[in-house]
JSON list of C-alpha atoms in Angstrom, two decimals:
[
{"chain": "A", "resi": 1, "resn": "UNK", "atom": "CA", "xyz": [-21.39, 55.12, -32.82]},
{"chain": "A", "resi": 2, "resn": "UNK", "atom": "CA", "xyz": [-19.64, 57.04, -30.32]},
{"chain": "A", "resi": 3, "resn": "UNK", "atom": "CA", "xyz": [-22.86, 57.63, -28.19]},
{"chain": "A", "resi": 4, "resn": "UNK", "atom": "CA", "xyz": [-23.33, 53.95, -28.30]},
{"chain": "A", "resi": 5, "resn": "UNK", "atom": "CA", "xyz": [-20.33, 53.15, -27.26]},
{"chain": "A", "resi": 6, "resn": "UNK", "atom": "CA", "xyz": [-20.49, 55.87, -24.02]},
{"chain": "A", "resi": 7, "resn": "UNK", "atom": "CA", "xyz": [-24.42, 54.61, -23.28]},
{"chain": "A", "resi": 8, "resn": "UNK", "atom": "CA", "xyz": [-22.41, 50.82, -22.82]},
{"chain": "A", "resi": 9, "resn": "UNK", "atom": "CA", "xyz": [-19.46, 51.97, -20.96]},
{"chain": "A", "resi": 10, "resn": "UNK", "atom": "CA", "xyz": [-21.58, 54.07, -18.61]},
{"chain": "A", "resi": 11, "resn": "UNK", "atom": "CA", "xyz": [-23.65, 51.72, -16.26]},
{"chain": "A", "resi": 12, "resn": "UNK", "atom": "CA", "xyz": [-20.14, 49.52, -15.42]},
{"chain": "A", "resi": 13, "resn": "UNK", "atom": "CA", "xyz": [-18.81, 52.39, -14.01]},
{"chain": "A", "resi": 14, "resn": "UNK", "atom": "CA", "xyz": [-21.69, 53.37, -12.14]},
{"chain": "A", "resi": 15, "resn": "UNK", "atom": "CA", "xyz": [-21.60, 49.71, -10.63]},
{"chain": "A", "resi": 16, "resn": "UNK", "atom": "CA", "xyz": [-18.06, 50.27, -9.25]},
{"chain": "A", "resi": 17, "resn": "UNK", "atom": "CA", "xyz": [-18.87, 52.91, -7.79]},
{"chain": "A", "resi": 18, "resn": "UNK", "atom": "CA", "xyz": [-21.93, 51.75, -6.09]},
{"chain": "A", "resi": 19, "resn": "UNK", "atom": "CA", "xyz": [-19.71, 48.89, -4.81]},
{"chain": "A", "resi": 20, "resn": "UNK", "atom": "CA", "xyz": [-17.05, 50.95, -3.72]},
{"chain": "A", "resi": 21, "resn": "UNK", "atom": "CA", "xyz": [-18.70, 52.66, -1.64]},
{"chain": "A", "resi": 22, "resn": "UNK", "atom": "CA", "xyz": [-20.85, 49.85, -0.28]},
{"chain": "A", "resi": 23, "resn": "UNK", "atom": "CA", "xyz": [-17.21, 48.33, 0.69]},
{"chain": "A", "resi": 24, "resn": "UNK", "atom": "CA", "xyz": [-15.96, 51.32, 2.26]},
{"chain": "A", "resi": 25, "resn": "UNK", "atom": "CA", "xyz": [-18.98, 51.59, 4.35]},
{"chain": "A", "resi": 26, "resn": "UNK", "atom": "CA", "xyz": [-19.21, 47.86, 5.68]},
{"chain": "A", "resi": 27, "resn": "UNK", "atom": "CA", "xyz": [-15.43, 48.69, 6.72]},
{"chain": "A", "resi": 28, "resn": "UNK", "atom": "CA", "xyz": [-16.14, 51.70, 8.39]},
{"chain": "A", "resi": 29, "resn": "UNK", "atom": "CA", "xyz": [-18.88, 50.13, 10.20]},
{"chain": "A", "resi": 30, "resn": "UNK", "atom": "CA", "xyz": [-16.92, 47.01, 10.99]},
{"chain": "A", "resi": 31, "resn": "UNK", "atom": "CA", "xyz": [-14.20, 49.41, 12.41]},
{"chain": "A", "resi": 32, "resn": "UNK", "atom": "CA", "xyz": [-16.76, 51.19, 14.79]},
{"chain": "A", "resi": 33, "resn": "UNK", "atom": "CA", "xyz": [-18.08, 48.07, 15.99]},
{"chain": "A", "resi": 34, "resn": "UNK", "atom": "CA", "xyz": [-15.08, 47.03, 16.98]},
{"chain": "A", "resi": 35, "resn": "UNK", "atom": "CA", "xyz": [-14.39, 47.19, 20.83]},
{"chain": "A", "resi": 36, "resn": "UNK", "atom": "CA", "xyz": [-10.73, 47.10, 20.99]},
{"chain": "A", "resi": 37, "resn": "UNK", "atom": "CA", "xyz": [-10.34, 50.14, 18.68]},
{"chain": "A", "resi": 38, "resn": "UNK", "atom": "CA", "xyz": [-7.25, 52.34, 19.78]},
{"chain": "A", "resi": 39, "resn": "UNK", "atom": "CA", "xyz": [-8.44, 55.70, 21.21]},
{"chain": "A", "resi": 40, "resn": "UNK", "atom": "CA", "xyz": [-11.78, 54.64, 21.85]},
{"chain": "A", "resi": 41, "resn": "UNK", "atom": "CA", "xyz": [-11.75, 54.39, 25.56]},
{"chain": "A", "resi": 42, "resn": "UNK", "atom": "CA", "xyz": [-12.66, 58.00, 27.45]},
{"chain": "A", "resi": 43, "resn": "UNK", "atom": "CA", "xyz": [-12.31, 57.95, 31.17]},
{"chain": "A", "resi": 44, "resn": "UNK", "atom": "CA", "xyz": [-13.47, 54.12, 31.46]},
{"chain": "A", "resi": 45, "resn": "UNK", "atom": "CA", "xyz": [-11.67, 52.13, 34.45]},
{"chain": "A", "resi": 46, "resn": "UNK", "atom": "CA", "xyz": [-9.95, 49.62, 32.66]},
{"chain": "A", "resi": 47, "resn": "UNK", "atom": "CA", "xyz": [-7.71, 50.43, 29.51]},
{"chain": "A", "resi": 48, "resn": "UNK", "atom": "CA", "xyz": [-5.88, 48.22, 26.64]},
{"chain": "A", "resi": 49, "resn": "UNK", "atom": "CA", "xyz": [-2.31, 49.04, 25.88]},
{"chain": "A", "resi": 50, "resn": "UNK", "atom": "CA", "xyz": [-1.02, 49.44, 22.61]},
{"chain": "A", "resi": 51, "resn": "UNK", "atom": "CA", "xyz": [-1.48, 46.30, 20.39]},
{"chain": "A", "resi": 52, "resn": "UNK", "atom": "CA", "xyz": [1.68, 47.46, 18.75]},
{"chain": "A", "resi": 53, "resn": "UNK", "atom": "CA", "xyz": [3.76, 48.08, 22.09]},
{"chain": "A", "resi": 54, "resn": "UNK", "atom": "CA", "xyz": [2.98, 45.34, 24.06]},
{"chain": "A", "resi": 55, "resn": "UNK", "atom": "CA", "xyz": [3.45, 42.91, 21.27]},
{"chain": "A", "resi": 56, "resn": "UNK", "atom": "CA", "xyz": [7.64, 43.52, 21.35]},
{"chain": "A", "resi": 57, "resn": "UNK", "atom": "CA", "xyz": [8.57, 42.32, 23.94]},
{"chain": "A", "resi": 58, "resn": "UNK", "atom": "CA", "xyz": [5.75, 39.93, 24.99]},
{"chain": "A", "resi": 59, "resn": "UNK", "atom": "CA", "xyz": [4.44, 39.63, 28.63]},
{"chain": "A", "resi": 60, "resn": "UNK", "atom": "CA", "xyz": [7.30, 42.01, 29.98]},
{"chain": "A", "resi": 61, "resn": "UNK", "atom": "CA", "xyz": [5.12, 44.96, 27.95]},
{"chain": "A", "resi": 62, "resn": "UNK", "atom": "CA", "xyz": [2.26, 43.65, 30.42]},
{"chain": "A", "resi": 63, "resn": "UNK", "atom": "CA", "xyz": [-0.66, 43.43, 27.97]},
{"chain": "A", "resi": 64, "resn": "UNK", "atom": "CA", "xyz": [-4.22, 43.69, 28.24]},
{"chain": "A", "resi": 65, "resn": "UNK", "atom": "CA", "xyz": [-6.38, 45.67, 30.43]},
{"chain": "A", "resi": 66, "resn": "UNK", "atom": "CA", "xyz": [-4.70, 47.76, 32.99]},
{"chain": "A", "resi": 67, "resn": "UNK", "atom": "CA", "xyz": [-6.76, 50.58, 35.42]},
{"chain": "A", "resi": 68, "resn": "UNK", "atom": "CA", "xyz": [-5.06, 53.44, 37.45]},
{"chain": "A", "resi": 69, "resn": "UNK", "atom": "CA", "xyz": [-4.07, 51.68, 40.38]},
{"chain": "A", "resi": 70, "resn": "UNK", "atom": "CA", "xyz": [-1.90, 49.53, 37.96]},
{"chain": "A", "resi": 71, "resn": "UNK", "atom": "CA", "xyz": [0.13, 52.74, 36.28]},
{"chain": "A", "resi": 72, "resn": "UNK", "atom": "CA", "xyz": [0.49, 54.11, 39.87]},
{"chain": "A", "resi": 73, "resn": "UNK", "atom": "CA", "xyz": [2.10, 50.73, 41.25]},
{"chain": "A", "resi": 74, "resn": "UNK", "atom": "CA", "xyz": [4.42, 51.01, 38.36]},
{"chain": "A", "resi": 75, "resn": "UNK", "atom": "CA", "xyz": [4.85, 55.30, 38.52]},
{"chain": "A", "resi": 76, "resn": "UNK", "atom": "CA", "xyz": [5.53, 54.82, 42.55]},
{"chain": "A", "resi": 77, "resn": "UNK", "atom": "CA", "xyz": [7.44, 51.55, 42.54]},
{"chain": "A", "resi": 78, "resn": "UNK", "atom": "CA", "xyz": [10.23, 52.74, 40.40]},
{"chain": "A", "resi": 79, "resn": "UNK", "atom": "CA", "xyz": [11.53, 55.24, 42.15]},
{"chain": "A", "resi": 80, "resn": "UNK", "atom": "CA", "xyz": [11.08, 52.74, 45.40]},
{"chain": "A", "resi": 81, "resn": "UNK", "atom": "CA", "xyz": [13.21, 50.26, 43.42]},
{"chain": "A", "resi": 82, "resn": "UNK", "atom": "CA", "xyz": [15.68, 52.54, 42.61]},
{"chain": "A", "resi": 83, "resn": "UNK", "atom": "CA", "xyz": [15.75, 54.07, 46.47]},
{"chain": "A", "resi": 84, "resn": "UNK", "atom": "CA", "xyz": [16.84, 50.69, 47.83]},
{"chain": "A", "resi": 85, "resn": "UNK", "atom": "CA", "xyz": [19.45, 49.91, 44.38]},
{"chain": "A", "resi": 86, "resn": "UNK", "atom": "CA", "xyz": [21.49, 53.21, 45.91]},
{"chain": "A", "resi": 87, "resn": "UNK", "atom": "CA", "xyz": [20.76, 52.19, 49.64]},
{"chain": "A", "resi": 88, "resn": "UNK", "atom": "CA", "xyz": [22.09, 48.75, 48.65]},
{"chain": "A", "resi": 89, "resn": "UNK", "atom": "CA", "xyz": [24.70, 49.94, 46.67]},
{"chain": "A", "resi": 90, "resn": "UNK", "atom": "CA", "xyz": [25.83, 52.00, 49.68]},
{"chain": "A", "resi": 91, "resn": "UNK", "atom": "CA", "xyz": [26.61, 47.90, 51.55]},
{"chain": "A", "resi": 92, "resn": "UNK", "atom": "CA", "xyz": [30.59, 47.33, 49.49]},
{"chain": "A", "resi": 93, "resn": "UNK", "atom": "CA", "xyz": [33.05, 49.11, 51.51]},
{"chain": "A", "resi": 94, "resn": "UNK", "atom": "CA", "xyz": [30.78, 50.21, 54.44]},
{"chain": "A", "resi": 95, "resn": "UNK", "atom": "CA", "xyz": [29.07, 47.02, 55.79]},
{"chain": "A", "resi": 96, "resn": "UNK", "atom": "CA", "xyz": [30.86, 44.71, 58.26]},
{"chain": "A", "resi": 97, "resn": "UNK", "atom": "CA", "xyz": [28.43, 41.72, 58.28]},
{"chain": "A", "resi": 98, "resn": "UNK", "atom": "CA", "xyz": [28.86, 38.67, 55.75]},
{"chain": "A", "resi": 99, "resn": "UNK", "atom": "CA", "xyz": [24.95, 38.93, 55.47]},
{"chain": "A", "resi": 100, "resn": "UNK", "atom": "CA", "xyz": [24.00, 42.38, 54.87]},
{"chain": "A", "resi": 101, "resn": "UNK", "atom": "CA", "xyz": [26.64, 42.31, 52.06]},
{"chain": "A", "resi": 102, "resn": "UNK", "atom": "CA", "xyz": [24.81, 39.44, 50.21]},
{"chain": "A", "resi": 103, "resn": "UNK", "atom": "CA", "xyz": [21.39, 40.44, 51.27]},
{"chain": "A", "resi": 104, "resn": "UNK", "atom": "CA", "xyz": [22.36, 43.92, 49.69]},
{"chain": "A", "resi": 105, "resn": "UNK", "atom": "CA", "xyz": [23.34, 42.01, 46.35]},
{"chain": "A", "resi": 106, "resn": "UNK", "atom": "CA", "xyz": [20.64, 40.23, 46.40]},
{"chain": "A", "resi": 107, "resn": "UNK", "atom": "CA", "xyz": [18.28, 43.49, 46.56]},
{"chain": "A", "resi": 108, "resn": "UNK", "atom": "CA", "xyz": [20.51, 45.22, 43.39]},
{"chain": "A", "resi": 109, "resn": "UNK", "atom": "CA", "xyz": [19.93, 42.06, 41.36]},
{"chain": "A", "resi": 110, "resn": "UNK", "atom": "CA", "xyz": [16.00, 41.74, 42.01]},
{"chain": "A", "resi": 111, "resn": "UNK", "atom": "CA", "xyz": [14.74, 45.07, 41.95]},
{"chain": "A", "resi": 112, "resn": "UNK", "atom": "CA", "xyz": [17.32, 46.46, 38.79]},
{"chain": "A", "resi": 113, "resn": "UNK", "atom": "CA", "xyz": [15.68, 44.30, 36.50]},
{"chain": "A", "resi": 114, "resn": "UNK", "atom": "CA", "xyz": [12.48, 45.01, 37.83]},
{"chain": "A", "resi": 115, "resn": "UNK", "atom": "CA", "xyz": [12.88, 48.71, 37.34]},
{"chain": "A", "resi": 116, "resn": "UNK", "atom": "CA", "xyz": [13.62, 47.94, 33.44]},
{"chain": "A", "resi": 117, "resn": "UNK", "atom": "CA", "xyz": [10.24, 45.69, 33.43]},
{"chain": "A", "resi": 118, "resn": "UNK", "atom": "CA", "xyz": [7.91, 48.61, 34.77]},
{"chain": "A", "resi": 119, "resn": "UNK", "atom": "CA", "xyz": [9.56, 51.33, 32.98]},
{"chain": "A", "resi": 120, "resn": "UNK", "atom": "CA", "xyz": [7.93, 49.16, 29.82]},
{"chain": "A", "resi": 121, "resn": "UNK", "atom": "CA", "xyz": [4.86, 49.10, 31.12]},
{"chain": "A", "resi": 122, "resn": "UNK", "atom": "CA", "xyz": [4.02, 52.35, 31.42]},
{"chain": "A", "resi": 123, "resn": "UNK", "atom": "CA", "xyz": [5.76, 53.20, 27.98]},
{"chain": "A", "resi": 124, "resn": "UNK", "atom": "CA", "xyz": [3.47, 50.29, 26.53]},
{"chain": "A", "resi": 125, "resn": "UNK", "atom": "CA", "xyz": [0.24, 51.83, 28.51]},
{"chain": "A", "resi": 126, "resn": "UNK", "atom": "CA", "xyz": [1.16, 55.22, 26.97]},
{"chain": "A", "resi": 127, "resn": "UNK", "atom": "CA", "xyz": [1.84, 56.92, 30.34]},
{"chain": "A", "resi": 128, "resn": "UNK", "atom": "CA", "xyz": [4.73, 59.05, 32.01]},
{"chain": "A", "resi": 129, "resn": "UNK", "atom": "CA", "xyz": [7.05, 57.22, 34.43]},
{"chain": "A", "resi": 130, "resn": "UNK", "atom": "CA", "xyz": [6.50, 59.93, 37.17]},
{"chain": "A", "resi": 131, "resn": "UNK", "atom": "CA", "xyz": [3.42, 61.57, 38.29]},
{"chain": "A", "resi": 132, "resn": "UNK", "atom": "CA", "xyz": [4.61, 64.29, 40.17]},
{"chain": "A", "resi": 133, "resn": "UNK", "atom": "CA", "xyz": [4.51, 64.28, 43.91]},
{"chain": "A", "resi": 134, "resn": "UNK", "atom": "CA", "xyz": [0.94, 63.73, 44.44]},
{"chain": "A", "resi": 135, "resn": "UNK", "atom": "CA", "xyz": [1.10, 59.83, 43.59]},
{"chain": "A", "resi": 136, "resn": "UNK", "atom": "CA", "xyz": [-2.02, 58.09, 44.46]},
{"chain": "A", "resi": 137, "resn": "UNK", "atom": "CA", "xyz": [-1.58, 55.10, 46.79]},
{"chain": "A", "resi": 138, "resn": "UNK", "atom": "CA", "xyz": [1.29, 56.12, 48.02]},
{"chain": "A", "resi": 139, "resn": "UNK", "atom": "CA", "xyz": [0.45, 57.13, 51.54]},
{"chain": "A", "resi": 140, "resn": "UNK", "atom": "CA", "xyz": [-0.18, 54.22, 53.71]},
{"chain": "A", "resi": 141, "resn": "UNK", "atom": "CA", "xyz": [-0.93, 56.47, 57.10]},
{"chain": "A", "resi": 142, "resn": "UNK", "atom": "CA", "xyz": [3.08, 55.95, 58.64]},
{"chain": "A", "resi": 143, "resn": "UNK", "atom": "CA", "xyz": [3.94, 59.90, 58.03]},
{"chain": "A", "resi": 144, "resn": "UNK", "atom": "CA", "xyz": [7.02, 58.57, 55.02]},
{"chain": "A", "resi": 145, "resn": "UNK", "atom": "CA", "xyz": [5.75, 58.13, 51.89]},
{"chain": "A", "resi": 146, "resn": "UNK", "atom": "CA", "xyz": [5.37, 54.22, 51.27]},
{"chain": "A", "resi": 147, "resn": "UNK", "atom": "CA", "xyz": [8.66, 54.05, 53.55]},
{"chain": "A", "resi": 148, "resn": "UNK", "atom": "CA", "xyz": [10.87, 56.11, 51.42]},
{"chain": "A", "resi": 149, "resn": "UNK", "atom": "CA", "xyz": [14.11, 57.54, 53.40]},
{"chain": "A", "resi": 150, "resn": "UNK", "atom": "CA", "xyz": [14.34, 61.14, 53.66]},
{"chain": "A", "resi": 151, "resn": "UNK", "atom": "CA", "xyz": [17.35, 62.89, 52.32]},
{"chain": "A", "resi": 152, "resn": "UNK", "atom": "CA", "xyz": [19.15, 62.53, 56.53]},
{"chain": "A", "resi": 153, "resn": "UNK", "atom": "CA", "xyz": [18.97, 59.50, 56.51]},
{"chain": "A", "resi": 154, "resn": "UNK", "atom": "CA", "xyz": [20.69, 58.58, 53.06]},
{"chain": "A", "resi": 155, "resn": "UNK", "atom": "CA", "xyz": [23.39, 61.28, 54.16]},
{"chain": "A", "resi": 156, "resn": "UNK", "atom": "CA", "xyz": [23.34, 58.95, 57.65]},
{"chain": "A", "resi": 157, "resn": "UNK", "atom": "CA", "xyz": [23.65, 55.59, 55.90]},
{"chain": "A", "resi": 158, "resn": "UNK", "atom": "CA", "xyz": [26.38, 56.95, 53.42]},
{"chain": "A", "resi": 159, "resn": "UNK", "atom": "CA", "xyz": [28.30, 58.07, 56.65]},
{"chain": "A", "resi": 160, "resn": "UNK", "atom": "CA", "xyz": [28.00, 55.17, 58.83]},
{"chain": "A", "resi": 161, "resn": "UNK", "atom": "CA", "xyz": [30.51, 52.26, 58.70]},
{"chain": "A", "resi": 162, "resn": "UNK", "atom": "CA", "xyz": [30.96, 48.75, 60.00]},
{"chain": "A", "resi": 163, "resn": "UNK", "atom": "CA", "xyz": [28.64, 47.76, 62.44]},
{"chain": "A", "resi": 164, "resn": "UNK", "atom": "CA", "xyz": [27.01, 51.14, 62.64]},
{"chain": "A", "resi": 165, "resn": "UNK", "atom": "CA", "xyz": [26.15, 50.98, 59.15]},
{"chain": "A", "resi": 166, "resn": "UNK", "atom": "CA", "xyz": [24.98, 47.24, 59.49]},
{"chain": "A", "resi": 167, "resn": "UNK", "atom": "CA", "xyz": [22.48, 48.71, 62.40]},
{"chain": "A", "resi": 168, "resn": "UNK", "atom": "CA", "xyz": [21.21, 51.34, 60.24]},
{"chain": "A", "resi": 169, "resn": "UNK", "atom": "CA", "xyz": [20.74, 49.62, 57.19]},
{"chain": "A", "resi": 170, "resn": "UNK", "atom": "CA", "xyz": [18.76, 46.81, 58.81]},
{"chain": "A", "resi": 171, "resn": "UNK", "atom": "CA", "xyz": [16.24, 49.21, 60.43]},
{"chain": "A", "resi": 172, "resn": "UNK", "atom": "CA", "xyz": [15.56, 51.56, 57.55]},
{"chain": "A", "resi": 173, "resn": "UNK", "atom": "CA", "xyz": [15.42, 48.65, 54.87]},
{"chain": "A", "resi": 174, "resn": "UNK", "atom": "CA", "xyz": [12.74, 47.31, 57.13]},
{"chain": "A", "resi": 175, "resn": "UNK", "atom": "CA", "xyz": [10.89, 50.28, 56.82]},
{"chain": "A", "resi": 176, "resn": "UNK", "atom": "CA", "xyz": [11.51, 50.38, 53.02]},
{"chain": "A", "resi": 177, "resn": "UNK", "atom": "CA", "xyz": [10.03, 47.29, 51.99]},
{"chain": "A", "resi": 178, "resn": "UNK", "atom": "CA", "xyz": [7.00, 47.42, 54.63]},
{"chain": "A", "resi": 179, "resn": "UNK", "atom": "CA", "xyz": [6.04, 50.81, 52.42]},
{"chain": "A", "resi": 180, "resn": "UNK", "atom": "CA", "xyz": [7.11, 48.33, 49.12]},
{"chain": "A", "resi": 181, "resn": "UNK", "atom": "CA", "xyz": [4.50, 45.33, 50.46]},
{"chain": "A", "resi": 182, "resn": "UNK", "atom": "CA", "xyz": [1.78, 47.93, 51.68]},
{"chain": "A", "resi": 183, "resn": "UNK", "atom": "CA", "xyz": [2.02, 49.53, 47.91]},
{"chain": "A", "resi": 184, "resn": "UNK", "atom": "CA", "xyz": [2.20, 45.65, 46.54]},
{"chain": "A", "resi": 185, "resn": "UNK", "atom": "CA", "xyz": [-0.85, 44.96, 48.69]},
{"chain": "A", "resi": 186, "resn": "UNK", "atom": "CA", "xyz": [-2.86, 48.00, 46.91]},
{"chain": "A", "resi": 187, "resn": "UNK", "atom": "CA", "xyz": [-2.08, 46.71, 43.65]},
{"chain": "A", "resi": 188, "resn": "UNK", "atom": "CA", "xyz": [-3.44, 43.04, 43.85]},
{"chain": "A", "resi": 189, "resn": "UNK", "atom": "CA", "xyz": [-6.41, 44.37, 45.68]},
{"chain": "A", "resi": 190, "resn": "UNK", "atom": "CA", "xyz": [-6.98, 47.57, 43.12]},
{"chain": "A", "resi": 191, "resn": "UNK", "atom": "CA", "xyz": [-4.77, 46.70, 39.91]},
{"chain": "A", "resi": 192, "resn": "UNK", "atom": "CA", "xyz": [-6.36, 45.11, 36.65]},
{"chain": "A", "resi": 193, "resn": "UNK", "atom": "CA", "xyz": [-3.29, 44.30, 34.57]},
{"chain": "A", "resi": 194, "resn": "UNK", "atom": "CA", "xyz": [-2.23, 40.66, 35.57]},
{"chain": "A", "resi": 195, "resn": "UNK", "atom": "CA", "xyz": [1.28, 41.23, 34.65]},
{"chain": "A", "resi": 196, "resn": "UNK", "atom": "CA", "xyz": [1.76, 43.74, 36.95]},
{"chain": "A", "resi": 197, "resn": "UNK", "atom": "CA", "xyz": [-0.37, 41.87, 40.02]},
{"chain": "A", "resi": 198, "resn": "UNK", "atom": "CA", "xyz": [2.30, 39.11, 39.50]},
{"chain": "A", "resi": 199, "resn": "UNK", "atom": "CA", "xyz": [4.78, 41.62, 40.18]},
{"chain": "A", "resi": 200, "resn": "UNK", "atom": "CA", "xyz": [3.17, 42.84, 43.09]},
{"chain": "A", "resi": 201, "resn": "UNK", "atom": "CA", "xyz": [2.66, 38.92, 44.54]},
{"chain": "A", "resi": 202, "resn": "UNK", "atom": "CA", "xyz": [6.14, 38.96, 43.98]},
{"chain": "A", "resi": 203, "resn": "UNK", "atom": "CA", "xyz": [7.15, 41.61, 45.67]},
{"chain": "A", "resi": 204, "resn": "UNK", "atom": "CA", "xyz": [5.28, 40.80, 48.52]},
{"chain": "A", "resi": 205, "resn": "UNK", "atom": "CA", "xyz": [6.39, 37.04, 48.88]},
{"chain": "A", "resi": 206, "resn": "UNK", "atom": "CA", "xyz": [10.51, 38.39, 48.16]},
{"chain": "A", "resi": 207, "resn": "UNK", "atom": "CA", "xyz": [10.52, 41.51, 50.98]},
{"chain": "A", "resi": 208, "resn": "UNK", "atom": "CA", "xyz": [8.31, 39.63, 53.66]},
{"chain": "A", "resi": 209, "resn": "UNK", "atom": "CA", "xyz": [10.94, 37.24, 53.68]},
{"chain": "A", "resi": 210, "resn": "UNK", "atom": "CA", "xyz": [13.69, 39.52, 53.92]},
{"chain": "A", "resi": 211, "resn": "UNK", "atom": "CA", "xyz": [12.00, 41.40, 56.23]},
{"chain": "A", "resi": 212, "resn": "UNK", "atom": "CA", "xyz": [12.47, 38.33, 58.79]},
{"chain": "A", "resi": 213, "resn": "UNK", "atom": "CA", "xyz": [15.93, 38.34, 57.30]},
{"chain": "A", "resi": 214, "resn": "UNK", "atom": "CA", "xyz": [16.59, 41.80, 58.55]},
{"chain": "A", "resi": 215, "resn": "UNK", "atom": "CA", "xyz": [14.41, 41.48, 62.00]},
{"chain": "A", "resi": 216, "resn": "UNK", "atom": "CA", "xyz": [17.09, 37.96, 62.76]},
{"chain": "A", "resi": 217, "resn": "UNK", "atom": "CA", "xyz": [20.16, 39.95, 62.17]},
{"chain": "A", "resi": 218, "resn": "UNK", "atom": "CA", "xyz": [19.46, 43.47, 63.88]},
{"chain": "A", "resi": 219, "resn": "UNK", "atom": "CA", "xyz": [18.46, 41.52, 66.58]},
{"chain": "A", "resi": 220, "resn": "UNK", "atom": "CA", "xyz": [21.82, 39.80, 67.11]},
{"chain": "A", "resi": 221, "resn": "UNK", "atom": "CA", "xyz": [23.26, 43.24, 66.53]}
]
């Protein structure tokens, strides 16, 4: 009776097991077929960020594809940003001119925030916010790097006061955000990640303009 009973219980099992594994294949092939599958993506130009990063904080964690050109706007950007946050910063209690002191605000409360926004990114993408001092796309042929000041002439700006420091903050803010709009330029041409080409459009409508801003009011200097 016992034999009988094993000979009837035996072929069930043998079923769920067939089926099990049937399942567990059709997932695994499912799961390779898939073309969106984390990890999968080996020296290709365009990339996905995380599904799980970018979904936080929605478009500010710039989903979708994104290339190289795209994590080096962001990697060389920030530290631009936060170059002309200190040389605006510098503006209370050393500019003279009505103008330069609400220009200078002005700069602190655009590019702060935008520091924040590609400081996501690149956590989102999965990459390091600096990459080193080789940064491609960063050399636009003027001999500064994207119009970064050197170490003089931050000491010279800190030093300078009243109309002197109006001068000098005109002229090398000029030269700042031509490197910013050359480096915004590269991106729309050579970025993929739409987030980040907005930013870039941005940047280039916002510093053109004050570029006239600053031309205007060194010349009446």
């Amino acid at each position: 009776m016992n034999s009988i009973k094993r000979a009837v219980h035996r072929p069930p099992r043998r079923r769920l097991a067939v089926a099990g594994a049937i399942t567990a294949g059709a997932l695994l092939l499912a799961a390779c077929g898939d073309g969106n599958m984390a990890g999968m993506d080996h020296g290709g130009e365009s990339r996905e960020s995380s599904p799980t990063a970018s979904g936080k904080a929605g478009a500010d964690r710039a989903p979708g594809a994104f290339n190289d050109a795209d994590v080096a706007f962001a990697q060389g950007m920030i530290p631009h940003h936060q170059q002309a946050v200190e040389m605006s910063a510098l503006a209370e209690g050393r500019a003279s001119g009505a103008e330069i002191k609400a220009l200078a605000v002005e700069i602190e409360k655009a590019q702060d925030p935008e520091i924040t926004t590609m400081r996501t990114w690149l956590s989102a993408w999965g990459e390091p916010e600096s990459a080193g001092e080789d940064m491609p796309g960063m050399d636009h042929g003027s001999g500064d790097t994207a119009g970064m000041m050197s170490g003089q002439d931050m000491r010279e700006l800190t030093a300078a006061k009243g109309a002197d420091f109006d001068k000098k903050f005109a002229r090398l803010m000029i030269e700042h955000h031509n490197g910013a709009i050359a480096m915004a330029r590269d991106e729309r041409r050579d970025g993929d990640n739409a987030a980040a080409k907005k930013l870039a459009a941005e940047v280039i409508e916002a510093q053109t303009a004050e570029v006239e801003q600053l031309t205007a009011i060194l010349d009446q200097l």
